[in-house]
Every structure is written in structure tokens, then in C-alpha cells.
PDB file of C-alpha atoms and ligand atoms in Angstrom:
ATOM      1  CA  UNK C   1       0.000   0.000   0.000  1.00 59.00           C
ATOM      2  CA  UNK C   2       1.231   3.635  -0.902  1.00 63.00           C
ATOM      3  CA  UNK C   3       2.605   5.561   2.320  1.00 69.00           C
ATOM      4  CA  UNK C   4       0.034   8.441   2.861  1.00 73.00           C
ATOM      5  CA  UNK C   5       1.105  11.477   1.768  1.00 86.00           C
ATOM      6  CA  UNK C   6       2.378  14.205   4.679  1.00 94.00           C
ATOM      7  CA  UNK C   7       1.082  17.205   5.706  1.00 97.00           C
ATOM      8  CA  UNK C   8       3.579  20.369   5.869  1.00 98.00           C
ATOM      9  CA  UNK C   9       2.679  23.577   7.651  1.00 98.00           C
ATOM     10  CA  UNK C  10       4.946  25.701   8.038  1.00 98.00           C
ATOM     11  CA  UNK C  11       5.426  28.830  10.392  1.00 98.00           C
ATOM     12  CA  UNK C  12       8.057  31.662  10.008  1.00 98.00           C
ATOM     13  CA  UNK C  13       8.626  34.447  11.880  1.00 97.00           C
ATOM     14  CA  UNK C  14      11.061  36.760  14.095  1.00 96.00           C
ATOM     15  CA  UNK C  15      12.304  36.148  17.780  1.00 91.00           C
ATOM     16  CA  UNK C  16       9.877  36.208  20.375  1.00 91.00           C
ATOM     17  CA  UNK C  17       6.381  36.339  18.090  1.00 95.00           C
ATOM     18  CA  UNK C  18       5.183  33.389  19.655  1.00 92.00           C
ATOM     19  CA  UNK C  19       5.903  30.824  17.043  1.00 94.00           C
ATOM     20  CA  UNK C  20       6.689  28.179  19.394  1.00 93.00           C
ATOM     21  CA  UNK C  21       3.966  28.071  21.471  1.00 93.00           C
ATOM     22  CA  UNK C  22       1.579  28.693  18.221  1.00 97.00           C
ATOM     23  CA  UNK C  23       3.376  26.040  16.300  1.00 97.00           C
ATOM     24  CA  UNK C  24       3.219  23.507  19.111  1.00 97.00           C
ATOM     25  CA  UNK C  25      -0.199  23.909  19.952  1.00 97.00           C
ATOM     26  CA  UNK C  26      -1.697  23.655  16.074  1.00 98.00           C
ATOM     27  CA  UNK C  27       0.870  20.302  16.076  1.00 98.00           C
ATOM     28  CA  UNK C  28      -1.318  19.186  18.932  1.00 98.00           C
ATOM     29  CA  UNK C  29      -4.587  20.126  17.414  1.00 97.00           C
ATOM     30  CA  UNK C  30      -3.685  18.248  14.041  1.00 97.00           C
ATOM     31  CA  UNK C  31      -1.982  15.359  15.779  1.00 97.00           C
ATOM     32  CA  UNK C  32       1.512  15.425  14.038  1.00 97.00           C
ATOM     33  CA  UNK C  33       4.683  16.809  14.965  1.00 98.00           C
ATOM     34  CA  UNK C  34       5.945  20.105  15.783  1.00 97.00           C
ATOM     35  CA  UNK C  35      10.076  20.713  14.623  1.00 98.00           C
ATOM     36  CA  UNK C  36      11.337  23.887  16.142  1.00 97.00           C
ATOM     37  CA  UNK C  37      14.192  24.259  13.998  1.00 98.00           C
ATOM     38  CA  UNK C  38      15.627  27.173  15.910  1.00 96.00           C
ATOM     39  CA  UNK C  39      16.530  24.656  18.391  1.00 97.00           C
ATOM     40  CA  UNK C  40      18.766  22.708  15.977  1.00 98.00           C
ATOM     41  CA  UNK C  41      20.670  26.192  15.667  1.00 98.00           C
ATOM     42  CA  UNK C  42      20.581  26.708  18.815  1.00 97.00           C
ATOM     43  CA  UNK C  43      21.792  23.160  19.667  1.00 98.00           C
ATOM     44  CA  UNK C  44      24.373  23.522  17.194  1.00 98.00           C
ATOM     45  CA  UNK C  45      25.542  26.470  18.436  1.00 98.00           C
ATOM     46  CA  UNK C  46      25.628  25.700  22.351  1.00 98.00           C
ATOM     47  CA  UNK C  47      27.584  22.381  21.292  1.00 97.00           C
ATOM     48  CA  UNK C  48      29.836  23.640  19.002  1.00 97.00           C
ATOM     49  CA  UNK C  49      30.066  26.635  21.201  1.00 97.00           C
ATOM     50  CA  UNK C  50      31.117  30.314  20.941  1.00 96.00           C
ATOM     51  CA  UNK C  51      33.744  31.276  17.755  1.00 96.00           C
ATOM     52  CA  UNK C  52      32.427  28.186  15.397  1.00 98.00           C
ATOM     53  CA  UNK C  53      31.123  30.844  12.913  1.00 97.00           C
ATOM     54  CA  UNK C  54      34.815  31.304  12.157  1.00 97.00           C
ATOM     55  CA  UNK C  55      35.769  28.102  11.487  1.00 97.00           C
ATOM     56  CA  UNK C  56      36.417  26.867   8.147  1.00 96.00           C
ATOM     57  CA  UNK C  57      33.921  25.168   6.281  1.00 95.00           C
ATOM     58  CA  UNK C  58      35.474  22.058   6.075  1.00 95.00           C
ATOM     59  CA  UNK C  59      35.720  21.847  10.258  1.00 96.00           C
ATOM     60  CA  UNK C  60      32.226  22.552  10.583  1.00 97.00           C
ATOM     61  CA  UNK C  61      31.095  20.033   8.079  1.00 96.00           C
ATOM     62  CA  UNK C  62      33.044  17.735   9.785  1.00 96.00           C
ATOM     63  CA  UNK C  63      31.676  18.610  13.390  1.00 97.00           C
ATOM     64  CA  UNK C  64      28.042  19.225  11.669  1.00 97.00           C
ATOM     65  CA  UNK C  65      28.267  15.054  10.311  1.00 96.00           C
ATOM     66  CA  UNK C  66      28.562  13.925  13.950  1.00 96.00           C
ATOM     67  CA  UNK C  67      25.264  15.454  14.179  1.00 97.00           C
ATOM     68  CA  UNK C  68      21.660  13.143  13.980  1.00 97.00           C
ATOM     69  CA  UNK C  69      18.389  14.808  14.780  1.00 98.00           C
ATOM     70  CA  UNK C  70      15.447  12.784  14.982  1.00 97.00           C
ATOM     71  CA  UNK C  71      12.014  13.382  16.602  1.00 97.00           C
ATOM     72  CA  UNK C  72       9.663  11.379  18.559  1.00 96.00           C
ATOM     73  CA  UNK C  73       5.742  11.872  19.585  1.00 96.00           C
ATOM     74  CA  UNK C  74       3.195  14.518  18.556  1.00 95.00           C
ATOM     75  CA  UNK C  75       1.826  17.933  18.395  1.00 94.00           C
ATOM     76  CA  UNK C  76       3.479  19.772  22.535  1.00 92.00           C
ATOM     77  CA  UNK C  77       4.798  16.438  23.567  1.00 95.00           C
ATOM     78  CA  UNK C  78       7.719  16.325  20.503  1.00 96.00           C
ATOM     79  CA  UNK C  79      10.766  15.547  21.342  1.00 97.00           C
ATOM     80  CA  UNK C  80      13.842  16.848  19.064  1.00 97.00           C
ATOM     81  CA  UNK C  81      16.501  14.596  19.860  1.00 98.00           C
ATOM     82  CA  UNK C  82      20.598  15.300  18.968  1.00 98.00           C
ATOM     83  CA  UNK C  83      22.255  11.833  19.025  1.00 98.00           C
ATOM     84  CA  UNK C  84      19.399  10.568  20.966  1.00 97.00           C
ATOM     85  CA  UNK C  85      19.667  12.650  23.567  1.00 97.00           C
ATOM     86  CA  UNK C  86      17.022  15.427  24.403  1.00 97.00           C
ATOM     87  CA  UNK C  87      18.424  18.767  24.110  1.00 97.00           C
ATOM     88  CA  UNK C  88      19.722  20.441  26.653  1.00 96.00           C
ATOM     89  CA  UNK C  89      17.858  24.044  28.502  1.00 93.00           C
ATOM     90  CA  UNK C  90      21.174  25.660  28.397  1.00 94.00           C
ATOM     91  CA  UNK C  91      20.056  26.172  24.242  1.00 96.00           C
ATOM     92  CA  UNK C  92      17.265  28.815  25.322  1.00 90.00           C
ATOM     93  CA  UNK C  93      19.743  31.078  26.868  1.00 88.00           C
ATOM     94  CA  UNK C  94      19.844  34.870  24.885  1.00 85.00           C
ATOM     95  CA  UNK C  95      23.433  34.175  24.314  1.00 91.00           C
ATOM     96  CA  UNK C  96      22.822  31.003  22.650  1.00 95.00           C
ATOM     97  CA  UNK C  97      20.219  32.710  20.420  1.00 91.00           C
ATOM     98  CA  UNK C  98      22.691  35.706  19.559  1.00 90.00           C
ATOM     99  CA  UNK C  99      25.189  32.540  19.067  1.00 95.00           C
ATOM    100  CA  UNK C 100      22.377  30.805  17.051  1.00 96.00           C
ATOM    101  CA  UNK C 101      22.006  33.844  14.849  1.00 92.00           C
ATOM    102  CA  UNK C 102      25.684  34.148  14.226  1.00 94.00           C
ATOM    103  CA  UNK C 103      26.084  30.286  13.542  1.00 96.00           C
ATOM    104  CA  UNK C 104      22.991  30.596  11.022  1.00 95.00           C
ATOM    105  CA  UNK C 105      24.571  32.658   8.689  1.00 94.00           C
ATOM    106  CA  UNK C 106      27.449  30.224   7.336  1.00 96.00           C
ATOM    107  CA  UNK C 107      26.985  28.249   4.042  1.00 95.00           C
ATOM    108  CA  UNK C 108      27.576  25.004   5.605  1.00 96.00           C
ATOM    109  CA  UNK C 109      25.433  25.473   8.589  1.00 97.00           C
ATOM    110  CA  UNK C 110      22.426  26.310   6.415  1.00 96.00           C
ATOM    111  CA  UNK C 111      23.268  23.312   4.163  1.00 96.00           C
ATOM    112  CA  UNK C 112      23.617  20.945   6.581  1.00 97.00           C
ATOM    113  CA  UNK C 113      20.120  22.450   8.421  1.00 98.00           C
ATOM    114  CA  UNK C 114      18.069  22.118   5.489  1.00 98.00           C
ATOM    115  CA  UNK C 115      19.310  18.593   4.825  1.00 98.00           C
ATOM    116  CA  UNK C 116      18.471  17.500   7.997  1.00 98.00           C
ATOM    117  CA  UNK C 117      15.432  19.722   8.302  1.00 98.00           C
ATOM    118  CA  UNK C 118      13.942  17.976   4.749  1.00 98.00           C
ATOM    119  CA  UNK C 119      14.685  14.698   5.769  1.00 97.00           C
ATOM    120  CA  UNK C 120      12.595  14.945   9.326  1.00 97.00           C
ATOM    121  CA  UNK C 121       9.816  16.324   6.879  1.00 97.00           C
ATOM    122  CA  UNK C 122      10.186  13.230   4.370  1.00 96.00           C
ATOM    123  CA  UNK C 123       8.220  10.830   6.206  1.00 93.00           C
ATOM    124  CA  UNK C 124       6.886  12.835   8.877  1.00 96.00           C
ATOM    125  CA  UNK C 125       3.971  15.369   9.079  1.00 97.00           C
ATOM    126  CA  UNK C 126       4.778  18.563  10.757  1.00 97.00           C
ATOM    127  CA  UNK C 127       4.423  21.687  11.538  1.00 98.00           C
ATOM    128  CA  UNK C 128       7.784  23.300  11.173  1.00 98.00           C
ATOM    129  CA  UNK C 129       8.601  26.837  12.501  1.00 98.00           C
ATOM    130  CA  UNK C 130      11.812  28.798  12.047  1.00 97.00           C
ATOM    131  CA  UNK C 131      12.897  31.678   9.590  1.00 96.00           C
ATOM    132  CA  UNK C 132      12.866  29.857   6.643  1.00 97.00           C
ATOM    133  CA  UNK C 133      10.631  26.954   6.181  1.00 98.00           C
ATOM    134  CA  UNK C 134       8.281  28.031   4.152  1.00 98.00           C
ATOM    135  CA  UNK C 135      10.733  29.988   1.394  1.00 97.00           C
ATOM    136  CA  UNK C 136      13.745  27.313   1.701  1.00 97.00           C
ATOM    137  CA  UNK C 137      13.153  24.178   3.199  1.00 98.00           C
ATOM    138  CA  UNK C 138       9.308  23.581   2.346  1.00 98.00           C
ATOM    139  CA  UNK C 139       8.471  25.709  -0.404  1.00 97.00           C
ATOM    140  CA  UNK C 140       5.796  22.992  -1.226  1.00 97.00           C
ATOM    141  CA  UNK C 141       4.296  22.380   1.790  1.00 98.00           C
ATOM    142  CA  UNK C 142       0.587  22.847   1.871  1.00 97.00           C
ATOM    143  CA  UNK C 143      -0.152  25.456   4.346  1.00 98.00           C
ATOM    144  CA  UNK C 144       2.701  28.546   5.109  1.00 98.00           C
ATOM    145  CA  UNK C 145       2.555  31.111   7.541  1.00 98.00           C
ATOM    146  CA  UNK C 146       4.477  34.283   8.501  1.00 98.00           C
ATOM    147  CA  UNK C 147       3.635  35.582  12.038  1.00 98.00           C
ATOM    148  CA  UNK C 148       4.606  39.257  12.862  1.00 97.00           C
ATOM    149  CA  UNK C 149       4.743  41.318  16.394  1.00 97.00           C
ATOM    150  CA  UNK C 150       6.004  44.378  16.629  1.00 96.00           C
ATOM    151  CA  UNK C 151       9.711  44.291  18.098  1.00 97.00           C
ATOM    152  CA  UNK C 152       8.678  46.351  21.483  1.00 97.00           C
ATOM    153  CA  UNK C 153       5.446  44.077  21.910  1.00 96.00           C
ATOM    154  CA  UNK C 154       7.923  40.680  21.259  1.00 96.00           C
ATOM    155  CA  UNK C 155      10.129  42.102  24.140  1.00 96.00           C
ATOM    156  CA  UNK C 156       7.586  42.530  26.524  1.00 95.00           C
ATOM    157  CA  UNK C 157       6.591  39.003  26.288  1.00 92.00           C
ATOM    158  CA  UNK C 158       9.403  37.570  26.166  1.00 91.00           C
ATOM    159  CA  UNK C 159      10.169  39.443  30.093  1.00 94.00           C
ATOM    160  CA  UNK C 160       6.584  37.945  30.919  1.00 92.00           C
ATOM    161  CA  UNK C 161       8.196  34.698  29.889  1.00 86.00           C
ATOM    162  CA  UNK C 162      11.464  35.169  32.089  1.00 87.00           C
ATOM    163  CA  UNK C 163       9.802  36.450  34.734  1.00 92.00           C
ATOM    164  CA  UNK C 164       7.048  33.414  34.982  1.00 90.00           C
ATOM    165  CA  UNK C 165       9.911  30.917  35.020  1.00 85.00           C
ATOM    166  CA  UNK C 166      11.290  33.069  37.917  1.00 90.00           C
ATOM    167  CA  UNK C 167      14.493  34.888  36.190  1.00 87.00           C
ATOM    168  CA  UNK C 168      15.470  38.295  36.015  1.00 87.00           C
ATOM    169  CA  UNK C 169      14.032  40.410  32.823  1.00 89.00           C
ATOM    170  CA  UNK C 170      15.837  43.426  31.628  1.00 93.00           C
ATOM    171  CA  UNK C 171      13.664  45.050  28.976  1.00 96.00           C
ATOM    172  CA  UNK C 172      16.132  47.250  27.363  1.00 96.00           C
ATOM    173  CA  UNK C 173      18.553  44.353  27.025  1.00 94.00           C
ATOM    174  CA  UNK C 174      15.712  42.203  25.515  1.00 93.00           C
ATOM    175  CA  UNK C 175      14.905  44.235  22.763  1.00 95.00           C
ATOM    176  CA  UNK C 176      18.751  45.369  22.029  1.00 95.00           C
ATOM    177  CA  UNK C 177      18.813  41.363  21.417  1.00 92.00           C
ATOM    178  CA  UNK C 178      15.327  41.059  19.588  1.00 94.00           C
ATOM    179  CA  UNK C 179      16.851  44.004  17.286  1.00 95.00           C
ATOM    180  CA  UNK C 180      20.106  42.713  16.126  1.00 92.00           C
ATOM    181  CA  UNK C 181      18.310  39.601  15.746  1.00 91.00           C
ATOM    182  CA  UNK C 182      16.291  40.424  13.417  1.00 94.00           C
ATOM    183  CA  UNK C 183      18.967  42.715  11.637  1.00 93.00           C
ATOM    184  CA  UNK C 184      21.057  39.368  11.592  1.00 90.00           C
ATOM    185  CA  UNK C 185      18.529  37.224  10.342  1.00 92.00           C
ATOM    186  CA  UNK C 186      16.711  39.559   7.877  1.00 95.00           C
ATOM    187  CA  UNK C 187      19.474  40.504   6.157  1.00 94.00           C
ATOM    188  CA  UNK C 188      21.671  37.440   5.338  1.00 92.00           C
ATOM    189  CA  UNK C 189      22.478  36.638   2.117  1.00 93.00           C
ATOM    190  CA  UNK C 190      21.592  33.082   1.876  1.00 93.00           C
ATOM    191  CA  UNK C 191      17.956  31.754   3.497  1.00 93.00           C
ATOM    192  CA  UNK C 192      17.034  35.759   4.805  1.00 95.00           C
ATOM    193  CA  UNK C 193      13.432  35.699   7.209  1.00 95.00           C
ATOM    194  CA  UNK C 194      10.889  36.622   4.984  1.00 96.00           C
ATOM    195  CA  UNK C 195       7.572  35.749   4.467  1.00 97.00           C
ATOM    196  CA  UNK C 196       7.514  32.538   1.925  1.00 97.00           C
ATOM    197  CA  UNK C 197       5.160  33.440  -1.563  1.00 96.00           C
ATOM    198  CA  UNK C 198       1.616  32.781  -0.820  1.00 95.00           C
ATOM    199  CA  UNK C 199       1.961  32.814   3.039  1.00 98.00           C
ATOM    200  CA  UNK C 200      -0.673  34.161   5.323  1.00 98.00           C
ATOM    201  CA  UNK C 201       1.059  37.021   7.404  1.00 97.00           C
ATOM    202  CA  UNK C 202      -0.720  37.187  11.215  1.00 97.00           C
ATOM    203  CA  UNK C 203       0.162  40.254  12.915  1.00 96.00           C
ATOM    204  CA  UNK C 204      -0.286  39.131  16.306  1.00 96.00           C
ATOM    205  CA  UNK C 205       1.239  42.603  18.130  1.00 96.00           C
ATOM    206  CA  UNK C 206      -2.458  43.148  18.847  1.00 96.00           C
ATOM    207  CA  UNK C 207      -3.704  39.306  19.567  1.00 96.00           C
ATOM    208  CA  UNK C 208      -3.820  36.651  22.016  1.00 95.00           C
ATOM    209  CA  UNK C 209      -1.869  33.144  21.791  1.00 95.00           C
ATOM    210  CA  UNK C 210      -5.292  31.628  21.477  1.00 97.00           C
ATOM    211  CA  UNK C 211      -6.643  34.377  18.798  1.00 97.00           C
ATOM    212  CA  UNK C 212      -3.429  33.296  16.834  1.00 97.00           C
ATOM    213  CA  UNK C 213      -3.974  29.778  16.786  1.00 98.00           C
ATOM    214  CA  UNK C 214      -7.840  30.180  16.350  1.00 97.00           C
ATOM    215  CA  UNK C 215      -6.613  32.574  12.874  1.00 97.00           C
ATOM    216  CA  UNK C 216      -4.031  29.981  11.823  1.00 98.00           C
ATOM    217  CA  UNK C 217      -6.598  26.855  12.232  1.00 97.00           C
ATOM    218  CA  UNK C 218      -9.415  28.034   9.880  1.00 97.00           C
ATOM    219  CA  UNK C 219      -7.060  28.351   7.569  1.00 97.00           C
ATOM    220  CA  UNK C 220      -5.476  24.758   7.792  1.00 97.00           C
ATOM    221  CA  UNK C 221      -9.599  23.293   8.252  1.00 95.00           C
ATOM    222  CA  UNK C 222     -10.451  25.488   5.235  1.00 92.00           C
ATOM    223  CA  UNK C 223     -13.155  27.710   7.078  1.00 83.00           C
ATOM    224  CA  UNK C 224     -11.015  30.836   6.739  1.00 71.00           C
TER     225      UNK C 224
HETATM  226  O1  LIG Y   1      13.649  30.644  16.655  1.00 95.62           O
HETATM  227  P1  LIG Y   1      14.887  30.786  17.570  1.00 95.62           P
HETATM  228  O2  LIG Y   1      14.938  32.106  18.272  1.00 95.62           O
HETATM  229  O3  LIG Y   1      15.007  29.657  18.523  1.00 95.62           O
HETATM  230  O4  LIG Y   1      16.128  30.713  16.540  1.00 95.62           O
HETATM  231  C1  LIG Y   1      17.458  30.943  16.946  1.00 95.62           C
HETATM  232  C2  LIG Y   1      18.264  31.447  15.754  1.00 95.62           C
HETATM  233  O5  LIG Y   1      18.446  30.385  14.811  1.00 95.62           O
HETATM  234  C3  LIG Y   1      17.634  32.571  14.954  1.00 95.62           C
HETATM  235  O6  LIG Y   1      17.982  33.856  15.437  1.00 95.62           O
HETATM  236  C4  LIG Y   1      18.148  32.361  13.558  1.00 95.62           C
HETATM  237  C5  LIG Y   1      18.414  30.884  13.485  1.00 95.62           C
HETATM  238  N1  LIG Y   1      17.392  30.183  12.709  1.00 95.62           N
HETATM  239  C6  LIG Y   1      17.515  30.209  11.338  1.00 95.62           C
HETATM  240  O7  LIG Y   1      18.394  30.863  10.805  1.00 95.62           O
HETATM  241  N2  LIG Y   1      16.653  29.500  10.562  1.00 95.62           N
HETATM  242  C7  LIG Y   1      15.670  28.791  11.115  1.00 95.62           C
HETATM  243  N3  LIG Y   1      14.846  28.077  10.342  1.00 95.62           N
HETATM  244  C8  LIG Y   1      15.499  28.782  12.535  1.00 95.62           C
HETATM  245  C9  LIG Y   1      16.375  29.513  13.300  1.00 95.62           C
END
């Protein structure tokens, strides 16, 4: 019997918009995967640690073959595993993002991501957030979304976030990060955030997690 085709929804979007907890949530609500393919940068970057954007090429494609992601369960209970190992909180640090950022600029890096990132998508049905899935890595998946915040709004939740897993938020330092961020990752040269041709852009500055999702499913179910 043929396999059944996959489903491929992706999500793009800048730091701190929500795409995580969106993406997760409408994995749930279809009952496939969620990838968070930030956290492979970030992963990458935290193991390969601070500097590897100046390596040669050849290093990191070297260090980047010791590398096997692979995912397990469904929609807020995936698990992205490195070498069969979950990953590791130190990854959602702000310096491992900035890191991240840095790391996700180099030819090899990218390469190696959207190898890895269209092989997890091969047999699997996901919903796959990051910067470029629906431009780069999916351009044919069926459903593509681009969710926007305003960079002050992003900040502000992303202190709410800190400060509800009880560490210390400094706003002005937040959105000096969310800025050169999204400098960073808007203006690379290869795989630049953008929204993907025939996305749906959700400005969320102005709506609710649950708003988001709400926006995002009638879309998918075909009521929007
Ligand atoms: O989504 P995030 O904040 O966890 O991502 C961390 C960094 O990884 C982000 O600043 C840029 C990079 N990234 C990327 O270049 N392409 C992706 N698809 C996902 C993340």
C-alpha cells in the first residue's frame, strides 16, 4: 500500500512572536509533529560553542556530520533529539540565540540544516517553525505562515516569559537582542526571514496566543 502522503505547515517568523507556542499547539490540534528548527541552531551552536562561525567550512562540516536529529511523539509532547539525547535548557539562553544567529549565517550550517530539516519532513507530518521553512526548506508544503509582532510588543513578552519561570528580565537588554536579531537574520544573504510566496502574514502585536492559533486553524480546516 502507498505511504500516505504528509502534511507540511509551516510557520516563520522573528524572535519572540510566539511561534513556538503557536506552532506547538496547532501540532497538537492536528496530531503530528511540531520541529522547532531554531533549536537545531541553537543546539548547534551551544555544542559547538562560541567562535564556530569562524571556522572553516570544512571543520564545521566535519563537526556538523557527527550530528543526527530525529524526533519522537506529537503535536506539545515532541521531542527533538541530537544523538538521541534530548536537548539540553542551556540552548534557550539569549546568548545562545545571539550565538544561534551568528552560527545561522554560514553556508555550511544552512546546508547541513536544510538537509536534515527535509529529511525529518520526508516521512513525517509537521508543523515546522523557524525563519525559513516556508521559502527554503518547504516551499511545497501545503499550508505557510508568517507571524509578525512588533519588536517592542515581542520584548515585553518575552520578560513575561522570564519572569514566569522566575528569572530576572531586563527590557532594554531584551529588545537590544530582539533588534540585532532580526537585523542578523533579515538581512543574510543566503535563506534571509521573509515571508515565503503565498503565506498568510498574522500580525499578532495586537492578539492573544489563542486568537493566533484560532486565525491559523481556519485556515489549515479550510473555514477561513
Ligand atoms: O527561533 P529561535 O529564536 O530559537 O532561533 C534561533 C536562531 O536560529 C535565529 O535567530 C536564527 C536561526 N534560525 C535560522 O536561521 N533558521 C531557522 N529556520 C530557525 C532559526
Amino acid at each position: 500500500m502507498p505511504n500516505a502522503p504528509v502534511l507540511t505547515v509551516t510557520l516563520d517568523g522573528p524572535a519572540g512572536v510566539g511561534k513556538s507556542s503557536v506552532a506547538s499547539r496547532l501540532a497538537g490540534e492536528l496530531g503530528i509533529a511540531f520541529l522547532d528548527t531554531g533549536a537545531m541552531f541553537r543546539a548547534a551552536a551551544y555544542t559547538l560553542g562560541e567562535g564556530a562561525w569562524d571556522w572553516t567550512q570544512g571543520i564545521l562540516q566535519q563537526k556538523l556530520g557527527d550530528f543526527d536529529f530525529t524526533l519522537r511523539g506529537s503535536g506539545a509532547d515532541t521531542e527533538l533529539l541530537l544523538n538521541g539525547q534530548p536537548l539540553p535548557e542551556e540552548i534557550r539562553s539569549e546568548r545562545t540565540g545571539l550565538w544561534a544567529s551568528q552560527l545561522a549565517v554560514v553556508p555550511s550550517v544552512r546546508a547541513y540544516m536544510k538537509m536534515a530539516q527535509i529529511f525529518l519532513g520526508q516521512t513525517t507530518s509537521l508543523v515546522a517553525e523557524g525563519r525559513d521553512m516556508g521559502t527554503v526548506v518547504f516551499p511545497g508544503a501545503q499550508f505557510k505562515f508568517f507571524l509578525d509582532a512588533d519588536p517592542a510588543e515581542r520584548a515585553r513578552r518575552r520578560c513575561r516569559q522570564l519572569e514566569s519561570q522566575g528569572k530576572p528580565a531586563d527590557y532594554e537588554a531584551v529588545l537590544a537582542a530582539i533588534i540585532l536579531r532580526d537585523d542578523q537574520d533579515r538581512n543574510r544573504s543566503i535563506a534571509p526571514m521573509k515571508p515565503a510566496p503565498g503565506a498568510v502574514v498574522v500580525d499578532t502585536t495586537l492578539s492573544t496566543e489563542d486568537e493566533v492559533l484560532a486565525q491559523v486553524l481556519r485556515v489549515v480546516r479550510g473555514q477561513a
